[in-house]
Amino acid sequence: RIGRNLDGCGFRHQLVVDRRSAGGVEDDDVVAAEASGIHRTAGEIGALLLEARMVKQDFPLLNRRLRRNSRLCSIRLEKGRPELVDCQTIDFSRHTDCFGLFRSRTAALAHLVQLADAQRLCLVRLGLEKLPKGRPCMRSVLGRCDGACTEQESAAVHDERLRGALSAMAVRCWPWAGAVAITETDGELTEHHVIRNWCHLGTAPTLQEASRFAAVRPEFDADCYQILCRPLLAVGVRVTEFATSPGRR
């Protein structure tokens, strides 16, 4: 197990619980050895970033939610209509009109269907069904669609309702030209976490050492985005912007 705790004692206890639930032998020496890999961080952001990185490196059995997914998908609105895009095709941190981060295309499609059910949207207009123009879809016949397929509802109104339903899931564009450092301090320990395009590039004890990470090529990561989006845009967070080389973003 990889996890975080304020003092480490709670984590040792969780290890014991995990071993018992898995039918493991209770051996204090073994548990102590498992818990010996404790890394102190200067703050919660550093702990979350370290946890996410270690899970992706070690693939522990009990940390499945943070494992890497190379086909991360999002819903992008193109002229008001949804299309599925993945992180290997576009950089989510630099494109507007992207909504939601999904582990697969199947999950993204399922979410569109759920929105259609909740908002009475038309699957034909969403591109999930194909019918001759003007022919009502089955959902319209059943009273579950407001009629964009038969022009009872205009395409503009339908598309605006879709955008409104997706708005809470909008992926935030990276607000800086290049890399920045988030500084956290706990007593004598200081850490500078280098971030670009919502990707954690590295952590160092000084800004001078941290600056070497600014040139690392970022790779968009959903877990880092979720960890960093709110604190990076919050008031009071210590953020230092690194100089950007021409042509580098």
mmCIF file with all atom_site columns, C-alpha atoms in Angstrom, residues 10-191:
data_model
loop_
_atom_site.group_PDB
_atom_site.id
_atom_site.type_symbol
_atom_site.label_atom_id
_atom_site.label_alt_id
_atom_site.label_comp_id
_atom_site.label_asym_id
_atom_site.label_entity_id
_atom_site.label_seq_id
_atom_site.pdbx_PDB_ins_code
_atom_site.Cartn_x
_atom_site.Cartn_y
_atom_site.Cartn_z
_atom_site.occupancy
_atom_site.B_iso_or_equiv
_atom_site.pdbx_formal_charge
_atom_site.auth_seq_id
_atom_site.auth_comp_id
_atom_site.auth_asym_id
_atom_site.auth_atom_id
_atom_site.pdbx_PDB_model_num
ATOM 1   C CA . GLY A 1 10  ? -2.109  5.896   11.254  1.00 0.00 ? 10  GLY A CA 1
ATOM 2   C CA . PHE A 1 11  ? -0.490  4.493   8.131   1.00 0.00 ? 11  PHE A CA 1
ATOM 3   C CA . ARG A 1 12  ? 1.225   1.719   10.103  1.00 0.00 ? 12  ARG A CA 1
ATOM 4   C CA . HIS A 1 13  ? -2.172  0.844   11.574  1.00 0.00 ? 13  HIS A CA 1
ATOM 5   C CA . GLN A 1 14  ? -3.683  0.709   8.093   1.00 0.00 ? 14  GLN A CA 1
ATOM 6   C CA . LEU A 1 15  ? -0.953  -1.697  7.000   1.00 0.00 ? 15  LEU A CA 1
ATOM 7   C CA . VAL A 1 16  ? -1.930  -4.044  9.819   1.00 0.00 ? 16  VAL A CA 1
ATOM 8   C CA . VAL A 1 17  ? -5.597  -3.818  8.778   1.00 0.00 ? 17  VAL A CA 1
ATOM 9   C CA . ASP A 1 18  ? -4.680  -4.550  5.154   1.00 0.00 ? 18  ASP A CA 1
ATOM 10  C CA . ARG A 1 19  ? -2.618  -7.599  6.101   1.00 0.00 ? 19  ARG A CA 1
ATOM 11  C CA . ARG A 1 20  ? -5.412  -8.964  8.276   1.00 0.00 ? 20  ARG A CA 1
ATOM 12  C CA . SER A 1 21  ? -8.063  -8.500  5.601   1.00 0.00 ? 21  SER A CA 1
ATOM 13  C CA . ALA A 1 22  ? -5.777  -10.189 3.071   1.00 0.00 ? 22  ALA A CA 1
ATOM 14  C CA . GLY A 1 23  ? -5.185  -13.139 5.416   1.00 0.00 ? 23  GLY A CA 1
ATOM 15  C CA . GLY A 1 24  ? -1.566  -12.189 6.028   1.00 0.00 ? 24  GLY A CA 1
ATOM 16  C CA . VAL A 1 25  ? 0.434   -13.250 9.051   1.00 0.00 ? 25  VAL A CA 1
ATOM 17  C CA . GLU A 1 26  ? 0.557   -10.661 11.807  1.00 0.00 ? 26  GLU A CA 1
ATOM 18  C CA . ASP A 1 27  ? 4.231   -9.983  12.268  1.00 0.00 ? 27  ASP A CA 1
ATOM 19  C CA . ASP A 1 28  ? 5.233   -6.670  13.800  1.00 0.00 ? 28  ASP A CA 1
ATOM 20  C CA . ASP A 1 29  ? 8.699   -6.892  12.283  1.00 0.00 ? 29  ASP A CA 1
ATOM 21  C CA . VAL A 1 30  ? 7.283   -7.375  8.781   1.00 0.00 ? 30  VAL A CA 1
ATOM 22  C CA . VAL A 1 31  ? 4.808   -4.524  9.225   1.00 0.00 ? 31  VAL A CA 1
ATOM 23  C CA . ALA A 1 32  ? 7.587   -2.277  10.510  1.00 0.00 ? 32  ALA A CA 1
ATOM 24  C CA . ALA A 1 33  ? 9.670   -3.128  7.463   1.00 0.00 ? 33  ALA A CA 1
ATOM 25  C CA . GLU A 1 34  ? 6.768   -2.336  5.141   1.00 0.00 ? 34  GLU A CA 1
ATOM 26  C CA . ALA A 1 35  ? 6.205   0.991   6.874   1.00 0.00 ? 35  ALA A CA 1
ATOM 27  C CA . SER A 1 36  ? 9.874   1.953   6.855   1.00 0.00 ? 36  SER A CA 1
ATOM 28  C CA . GLY A 1 37  ? 9.602   3.589   3.455   1.00 0.00 ? 37  GLY A CA 1
ATOM 29  C CA . ILE A 1 38  ? 8.108   6.768   4.917   1.00 0.00 ? 38  ILE A CA 1
ATOM 30  C CA . HIS A 1 39  ? 8.857   10.035  3.111   1.00 0.00 ? 39  HIS A CA 1
ATOM 31  C CA . ARG A 1 40  ? 8.276   13.348  4.850   1.00 0.00 ? 40  ARG A CA 1
ATOM 32  C CA . THR A 1 41  ? 6.898   16.176  2.727   1.00 0.00 ? 41  THR A CA 1
ATOM 33  C CA . ALA A 1 42  ? 6.564   19.894  3.411   1.00 0.00 ? 42  ALA A CA 1
ATOM 34  C CA . GLY A 1 43  ? 2.819   19.975  2.772   1.00 0.00 ? 43  GLY A CA 1
ATOM 35  C CA . GLU A 1 44  ? -0.289  18.262  1.506   1.00 0.00 ? 44  GLU A CA 1
ATOM 36  C CA . ILE A 1 45  ? 0.317   19.069  -2.167  1.00 0.00 ? 45  ILE A CA 1
ATOM 37  C CA . GLY A 1 46  ? 3.723   17.415  -2.017  1.00 0.00 ? 46  GLY A CA 1
ATOM 38  C CA . ALA A 1 47  ? 2.251   14.367  -0.270  1.00 0.00 ? 47  ALA A CA 1
ATOM 39  C CA . LEU A 1 48  ? -0.465  13.992  -2.901  1.00 0.00 ? 48  LEU A CA 1
ATOM 40  C CA . LEU A 1 49  ? 1.985   14.385  -5.780  1.00 0.00 ? 49  LEU A CA 1
ATOM 41  C CA . LEU A 1 50  ? 4.430   11.899  -4.255  1.00 0.00 ? 50  LEU A CA 1
ATOM 42  C CA . GLU A 1 51  ? 1.637   9.384   -3.656  1.00 0.00 ? 51  GLU A CA 1
ATOM 43  C CA . ALA A 1 52  ? 0.429   9.664   -7.268  1.00 0.00 ? 52  ALA A CA 1
ATOM 44  C CA . ARG A 1 53  ? 3.962   9.282   -8.660  1.00 0.00 ? 53  ARG A CA 1
ATOM 45  C CA . MET A 1 54  ? 4.819   6.271   -6.498  1.00 0.00 ? 54  MET A CA 1
ATOM 46  C CA . VAL A 1 55  ? 1.562   4.497   -7.356  1.00 0.00 ? 55  VAL A CA 1
ATOM 47  C CA . LYS A 1 56  ? 2.262   4.877   -11.073 1.00 0.00 ? 56  LYS A CA 1
ATOM 48  C CA . GLN A 1 57  ? 5.805   3.585   -10.587 1.00 0.00 ? 57  GLN A CA 1
ATOM 49  C CA . ASP A 1 58  ? 5.078   0.618   -8.293  1.00 0.00 ? 58  ASP A CA 1
ATOM 50  C CA . PHE A 1 59  ? 1.493   -0.419  -9.215  1.00 0.00 ? 59  PHE A CA 1
ATOM 51  C CA . PRO A 1 60  ? 0.550   -1.465  -5.641  1.00 0.00 ? 60  PRO A CA 1
ATOM 52  C CA . LEU A 1 61  ? -2.462  -3.762  -5.410  1.00 0.00 ? 61  LEU A CA 1
ATOM 53  C CA . LEU A 1 62  ? -4.407  -1.476  -3.055  1.00 0.00 ? 62  LEU A CA 1
ATOM 54  C CA . ASN A 1 63  ? -4.012  1.783   -5.042  1.00 0.00 ? 63  ASN A CA 1
ATOM 55  C CA . ARG A 1 64  ? -5.835  1.025   -8.271  1.00 0.00 ? 64  ARG A CA 1
ATOM 56  C CA . ARG A 1 65  ? -7.508  4.412   -8.705  1.00 0.00 ? 65  ARG A CA 1
ATOM 57  C CA . LEU A 1 66  ? -4.231  6.296   -9.235  1.00 0.00 ? 66  LEU A CA 1
ATOM 58  C CA . ARG A 1 67  ? -2.722  3.946   -11.814 1.00 0.00 ? 67  ARG A CA 1
ATOM 59  C CA . ARG A 1 68  ? -1.648  5.379   -15.150 1.00 0.00 ? 68  ARG A CA 1
ATOM 60  C CA . ASN A 1 69  ? -4.080  5.385   -18.046 1.00 0.00 ? 69  ASN A CA 1
ATOM 61  C CA . SER A 1 70  ? -2.515  6.187   -21.419 1.00 0.00 ? 70  SER A CA 1
ATOM 62  C CA . ARG A 1 71  ? -5.836  6.628   -23.273 1.00 0.00 ? 71  ARG A CA 1
ATOM 63  C CA . LEU A 1 72  ? -7.363  9.370   -21.156 1.00 0.00 ? 72  LEU A CA 1
ATOM 64  C CA . CYS A 1 73  ? -10.399 10.834  -22.956 1.00 0.00 ? 73  CYS A CA 1
ATOM 65  C CA . SER A 1 74  ? -12.360 14.060  -22.846 1.00 0.00 ? 74  SER A CA 1
ATOM 66  C CA . ILE A 1 75  ? -15.473 15.459  -24.518 1.00 0.00 ? 75  ILE A CA 1
ATOM 67  C CA . ARG A 1 76  ? -14.753 18.417  -26.808 1.00 0.00 ? 76  ARG A CA 1
ATOM 68  C CA . LEU A 1 77  ? -17.438 20.608  -28.294 1.00 0.00 ? 77  LEU A CA 1
ATOM 69  C CA . GLU A 1 78  ? -16.816 21.295  -31.986 1.00 0.00 ? 78  GLU A CA 1
ATOM 70  C CA . LYS A 1 79  ? -19.301 23.820  -33.352 1.00 0.00 ? 79  LYS A CA 1
ATOM 71  C CA . GLY A 1 80  ? -21.575 22.910  -30.476 1.00 0.00 ? 80  GLY A CA 1
ATOM 72  C CA . ARG A 1 81  ? -21.525 19.165  -31.051 1.00 0.00 ? 81  ARG A CA 1
ATOM 73  C CA . PRO A 1 82  ? -19.593 16.677  -28.908 1.00 0.00 ? 82  PRO A CA 1
ATOM 74  C CA . GLU A 1 83  ? -16.653 14.617  -30.082 1.00 0.00 ? 83  GLU A CA 1
ATOM 75  C CA . LEU A 1 84  ? -14.355 12.359  -28.111 1.00 0.00 ? 84  LEU A CA 1
ATOM 76  C CA . VAL A 1 85  ? -10.662 13.226  -28.010 1.00 0.00 ? 85  VAL A CA 1
ATOM 77  C CA . ASP A 1 86  ? -7.787  11.551  -26.185 1.00 0.00 ? 86  ASP A CA 1
ATOM 78  C CA . CYS A 1 87  ? -4.597  12.803  -24.595 1.00 0.00 ? 87  CYS A CA 1
ATOM 79  C CA . GLN A 1 88  ? -2.467  11.324  -27.375 1.00 0.00 ? 88  GLN A CA 1
ATOM 80  C CA . THR A 1 89  ? -4.287  13.474  -29.938 1.00 0.00 ? 89  THR A CA 1
ATOM 81  C CA . ILE A 1 90  ? -4.470  16.870  -28.223 1.00 0.00 ? 90  ILE A CA 1
ATOM 82  C CA . ASP A 1 91  ? -3.018  18.553  -25.153 1.00 0.00 ? 91  ASP A CA 1
ATOM 83  C CA . PHE A 1 92  ? -5.972  19.039  -22.813 1.00 0.00 ? 92  PHE A CA 1
ATOM 84  C CA . SER A 1 93  ? -4.104  21.765  -20.931 1.00 0.00 ? 93  SER A CA 1
ATOM 85  C CA . ARG A 1 94  ? -3.947  23.988  -24.034 1.00 0.00 ? 94  ARG A CA 1
ATOM 86  C CA . HIS A 1 95  ? -7.336  23.389  -25.691 1.00 0.00 ? 95  HIS A CA 1
ATOM 87  C CA . THR A 1 96  ? -10.575 25.094  -24.771 1.00 0.00 ? 96  THR A CA 1
ATOM 88  C CA . ASP A 1 97  ? -14.001 23.475  -24.853 1.00 0.00 ? 97  ASP A CA 1
ATOM 89  C CA . CYS A 1 98  ? -12.846 20.169  -23.316 1.00 0.00 ? 98  CYS A CA 1
ATOM 90  C CA . PHE A 1 99  ? -15.122 18.703  -20.656 1.00 0.00 ? 99  PHE A CA 1
ATOM 91  C CA . GLY A 1 100 ? -14.444 15.869  -18.238 1.00 0.00 ? 100 GLY A CA 1
ATOM 92  C CA . LEU A 1 101 ? -11.545 13.449  -17.907 1.00 0.00 ? 101 LEU A CA 1
ATOM 93  C CA . PHE A 1 102 ? -12.458 9.813   -18.504 1.00 0.00 ? 102 PHE A CA 1
ATOM 94  C CA . ARG A 1 103 ? -10.410 6.630   -18.247 1.00 0.00 ? 103 ARG A CA 1
ATOM 95  C CA . SER A 1 104 ? -11.793 5.286   -21.537 1.00 0.00 ? 104 SER A CA 1
ATOM 96  C CA . ARG A 1 105 ? -13.956 6.168   -24.538 1.00 0.00 ? 105 ARG A CA 1
ATOM 97  C CA . THR A 1 106 ? -16.593 3.827   -23.139 1.00 0.00 ? 106 THR A CA 1
ATOM 98  C CA . ALA A 1 107 ? -16.787 5.880   -19.939 1.00 0.00 ? 107 ALA A CA 1
ATOM 99  C CA . ALA A 1 108 ? -17.047 9.135   -21.910 1.00 0.00 ? 108 ALA A CA 1
ATOM 100 C CA . LEU A 1 109 ? -19.849 7.750   -24.109 1.00 0.00 ? 109 LEU A CA 1
ATOM 101 C CA . ALA A 1 110 ? -21.681 6.450   -21.045 1.00 0.00 ? 110 ALA A CA 1
ATOM 102 C CA . HIS A 1 111 ? -21.528 9.937   -19.517 1.00 0.00 ? 111 HIS A CA 1
ATOM 103 C CA . LEU A 1 112 ? -23.033 11.494  -22.663 1.00 0.00 ? 112 LEU A CA 1
ATOM 104 C CA . VAL A 1 113 ? -25.899 9.012   -22.511 1.00 0.00 ? 113 VAL A CA 1
ATOM 105 C CA . GLN A 1 114 ? -26.456 9.862   -18.826 1.00 0.00 ? 114 GLN A CA 1
ATOM 106 C CA . LEU A 1 115 ? -26.577 13.564  -19.717 1.00 0.00 ? 115 LEU A CA 1
ATOM 107 C CA . ALA A 1 116 ? -29.075 12.822  -22.483 1.00 0.00 ? 116 ALA A CA 1
ATOM 108 C CA . ASP A 1 117 ? -31.282 10.965  -19.996 1.00 0.00 ? 117 ASP A CA 1
ATOM 109 C CA . ALA A 1 118 ? -31.097 13.743  -17.411 1.00 0.00 ? 118 ALA A CA 1
ATOM 110 C CA . GLN A 1 119 ? -31.434 16.706  -19.810 1.00 0.00 ? 119 GLN A CA 1
ATOM 111 C CA . ARG A 1 120 ? -33.734 15.210  -22.486 1.00 0.00 ? 120 ARG A CA 1
ATOM 112 C CA . LEU A 1 121 ? -31.028 15.634  -25.118 1.00 0.00 ? 121 LEU A CA 1
ATOM 113 C CA . CYS A 1 122 ? -31.184 14.039  -28.558 1.00 0.00 ? 122 CYS A CA 1
ATOM 114 C CA . LEU A 1 123 ? -28.845 11.125  -29.251 1.00 0.00 ? 123 LEU A CA 1
ATOM 115 C CA . VAL A 1 124 ? -28.968 11.933  -32.971 1.00 0.00 ? 124 VAL A CA 1
ATOM 116 C CA . ARG A 1 125 ? -27.825 15.501  -32.378 1.00 0.00 ? 125 ARG A CA 1
ATOM 117 C CA . LEU A 1 126 ? -25.177 14.172  -29.991 1.00 0.00 ? 126 LEU A CA 1
ATOM 118 C CA . GLY A 1 127 ? -23.861 11.898  -32.762 1.00 0.00 ? 127 GLY A CA 1
ATOM 119 C CA . LEU A 1 128 ? -24.639 8.725   -30.823 1.00 0.00 ? 128 LEU A CA 1
ATOM 120 C CA . GLU A 1 129 ? -27.356 7.581   -33.245 1.00 0.00 ? 129 GLU A CA 1
ATOM 121 C CA . LYS A 1 130 ? -27.834 7.992   -37.001 1.00 0.00 ? 130 LYS A CA 1
ATOM 122 C CA . LEU A 1 131 ? -31.230 8.613   -38.617 1.00 0.00 ? 131 LEU A CA 1
ATOM 123 C CA . PRO A 1 132 ? -32.447 10.300  -41.822 1.00 0.00 ? 132 PRO A CA 1
ATOM 124 C CA . LYS A 1 133 ? -32.864 14.054  -41.359 1.00 0.00 ? 133 LYS A CA 1
ATOM 125 C CA . GLY A 1 134 ? -36.239 14.961  -39.892 1.00 0.00 ? 134 GLY A CA 1
ATOM 126 C CA . ARG A 1 135 ? -37.068 11.479  -38.689 1.00 0.00 ? 135 ARG A CA 1
ATOM 127 C CA . PRO A 1 136 ? -37.845 11.345  -34.950 1.00 0.00 ? 136 PRO A CA 1
ATOM 128 C CA . CYS A 1 137 ? -35.588 9.254   -32.795 1.00 0.00 ? 137 CYS A CA 1
ATOM 129 C CA . MET A 1 138 ? -37.031 6.566   -30.551 1.00 0.00 ? 138 MET A CA 1
ATOM 130 C CA . ARG A 1 139 ? -36.412 8.713   -27.462 1.00 0.00 ? 139 ARG A CA 1
ATOM 131 C CA . SER A 1 140 ? -38.492 11.491  -29.028 1.00 0.00 ? 140 SER A CA 1
ATOM 132 C CA . VAL A 1 141 ? -41.346 9.054   -29.667 1.00 0.00 ? 141 VAL A CA 1
ATOM 133 C CA . LEU A 1 142 ? -41.132 7.983   -26.018 1.00 0.00 ? 142 LEU A CA 1
ATOM 134 C CA . GLY A 1 143 ? -41.136 11.589  -24.822 1.00 0.00 ? 143 GLY A CA 1
ATOM 135 C CA . ARG A 1 144 ? -37.540 11.471  -23.582 1.00 0.00 ? 144 ARG A CA 1
ATOM 136 C CA . CYS A 1 145 ? -36.081 13.924  -26.142 1.00 0.00 ? 145 CYS A CA 1
ATOM 137 C CA . ASP A 1 146 ? -37.104 17.552  -26.679 1.00 0.00 ? 146 ASP A CA 1
ATOM 138 C CA . GLY A 1 147 ? -37.134 17.095  -30.446 1.00 0.00 ? 147 GLY A CA 1
ATOM 139 C CA . ALA A 1 148 ? -33.842 18.383  -31.847 1.00 0.00 ? 148 ALA A CA 1
ATOM 140 C CA . CYS A 1 149 ? -34.008 15.500  -34.343 1.00 0.00 ? 149 CYS A CA 1
ATOM 141 C CA . THR A 1 150 ? -37.279 16.871  -35.812 1.00 0.00 ? 150 THR A CA 1
ATOM 142 C CA . GLU A 1 151 ? -36.452 20.563  -35.300 1.00 0.00 ? 151 GLU A CA 1
ATOM 143 C CA . GLN A 1 152 ? -39.114 20.932  -32.603 1.00 0.00 ? 152 GLN A CA 1
ATOM 144 C CA . GLU A 1 153 ? -36.149 22.219  -30.619 1.00 0.00 ? 153 GLU A CA 1
ATOM 145 C CA . SER A 1 154 ? -33.587 24.307  -32.495 1.00 0.00 ? 154 SER A CA 1
ATOM 146 C CA . ALA A 1 155 ? -30.041 22.999  -32.786 1.00 0.00 ? 155 ALA A CA 1
ATOM 147 C CA . ALA A 1 156 ? -28.752 26.178  -31.100 1.00 0.00 ? 156 ALA A CA 1
ATOM 148 C CA . VAL A 1 157 ? -30.975 25.711  -28.044 1.00 0.00 ? 157 VAL A CA 1
ATOM 149 C CA . HIS A 1 158 ? -30.100 22.007  -27.811 1.00 0.00 ? 158 HIS A CA 1
ATOM 150 C CA . ASP A 1 159 ? -26.368 22.703  -28.080 1.00 0.00 ? 159 ASP A CA 1
ATOM 151 C CA . GLU A 1 160 ? -26.545 25.442  -25.467 1.00 0.00 ? 160 GLU A CA 1
ATOM 152 C CA . ARG A 1 161 ? -28.313 23.075  -23.062 1.00 0.00 ? 161 ARG A CA 1
ATOM 153 C CA . LEU A 1 162 ? -25.567 20.504  -23.678 1.00 0.00 ? 162 LEU A CA 1
ATOM 154 C CA . ARG A 1 163 ? -22.866 23.087  -22.951 1.00 0.00 ? 163 ARG A CA 1
ATOM 155 C CA . GLY A 1 164 ? -24.640 24.078  -19.754 1.00 0.00 ? 164 GLY A CA 1
ATOM 156 C CA . ALA A 1 165 ? -24.841 20.443  -18.626 1.00 0.00 ? 165 ALA A CA 1
ATOM 157 C CA . LEU A 1 166 ? -21.119 19.978  -19.288 1.00 0.00 ? 166 LEU A CA 1
ATOM 158 C CA . SER A 1 167 ? -19.956 23.309  -17.859 1.00 0.00 ? 167 SER A CA 1
ATOM 159 C CA . ALA A 1 168 ? -19.203 22.002  -14.369 1.00 0.00 ? 168 ALA A CA 1
ATOM 160 C CA . MET A 1 169 ? -16.741 19.507  -15.915 1.00 0.00 ? 169 MET A CA 1
ATOM 161 C CA . ALA A 1 170 ? -14.792 22.031  -18.000 1.00 0.00 ? 170 ALA A CA 1
ATOM 162 C CA . VAL A 1 171 ? -11.051 21.252  -18.117 1.00 0.00 ? 171 VAL A CA 1
ATOM 163 C CA . ARG A 1 172 ? -9.109  24.363  -17.150 1.00 0.00 ? 172 ARG A CA 1
ATOM 164 C CA . CYS A 1 173 ? -6.450  25.544  -19.570 1.00 0.00 ? 173 CYS A CA 1
ATOM 165 C CA . TRP A 1 174 ? -2.964  26.014  -18.146 1.00 0.00 ? 174 TRP A CA 1
ATOM 166 C CA . PRO A 1 175 ? -2.917  29.721  -17.127 1.00 0.00 ? 175 PRO A CA 1
ATOM 167 C CA . TRP A 1 176 ? 0.836   30.341  -17.432 1.00 0.00 ? 176 TRP A CA 1
ATOM 168 C CA . ALA A 1 177 ? 3.120   30.526  -20.448 1.00 0.00 ? 177 ALA A CA 1
ATOM 169 C CA . GLY A 1 178 ? 5.505   27.927  -19.058 1.00 0.00 ? 178 GLY A CA 1
ATOM 170 C CA . ALA A 1 179 ? 6.470   26.135  -15.852 1.00 0.00 ? 179 ALA A CA 1
ATOM 171 C CA . VAL A 1 180 ? 5.856   27.366  -12.307 1.00 0.00 ? 180 VAL A CA 1
ATOM 172 C CA . ALA A 1 181 ? 6.948   26.230  -8.854  1.00 0.00 ? 181 ALA A CA 1
ATOM 173 C CA . ILE A 1 182 ? 4.643   25.756  -5.870  1.00 0.00 ? 182 ILE A CA 1
ATOM 174 C CA . THR A 1 183 ? 6.526   26.314  -2.615  1.00 0.00 ? 183 THR A CA 1
ATOM 175 C CA . GLU A 1 184 ? 5.599   24.481  0.584   1.00 0.00 ? 184 GLU A CA 1
ATOM 176 C CA . THR A 1 185 ? 7.378   24.822  3.928   1.00 0.00 ? 185 THR A CA 1
ATOM 177 C CA . ASP A 1 186 ? 7.123   22.827  7.149   1.00 0.00 ? 186 ASP A CA 1
ATOM 178 C CA . GLY A 1 187 ? 9.632   23.930  9.763   1.00 0.00 ? 187 GLY A CA 1
ATOM 179 C CA . GLU A 1 188 ? 13.110  23.525  8.301   1.00 0.00 ? 188 GLU A CA 1
ATOM 180 C CA . LEU A 1 189 ? 11.834  21.555  5.289   1.00 0.00 ? 189 LEU A CA 1
ATOM 181 C CA . THR A 1 190 ? 11.085  23.462  2.067   1.00 0.00 ? 190 THR A CA 1
ATOM 182 C CA . GLU A 1 191 ? 9.957   21.915  -1.216  1.00 0.00 ? 191 GLU A CA 1
#
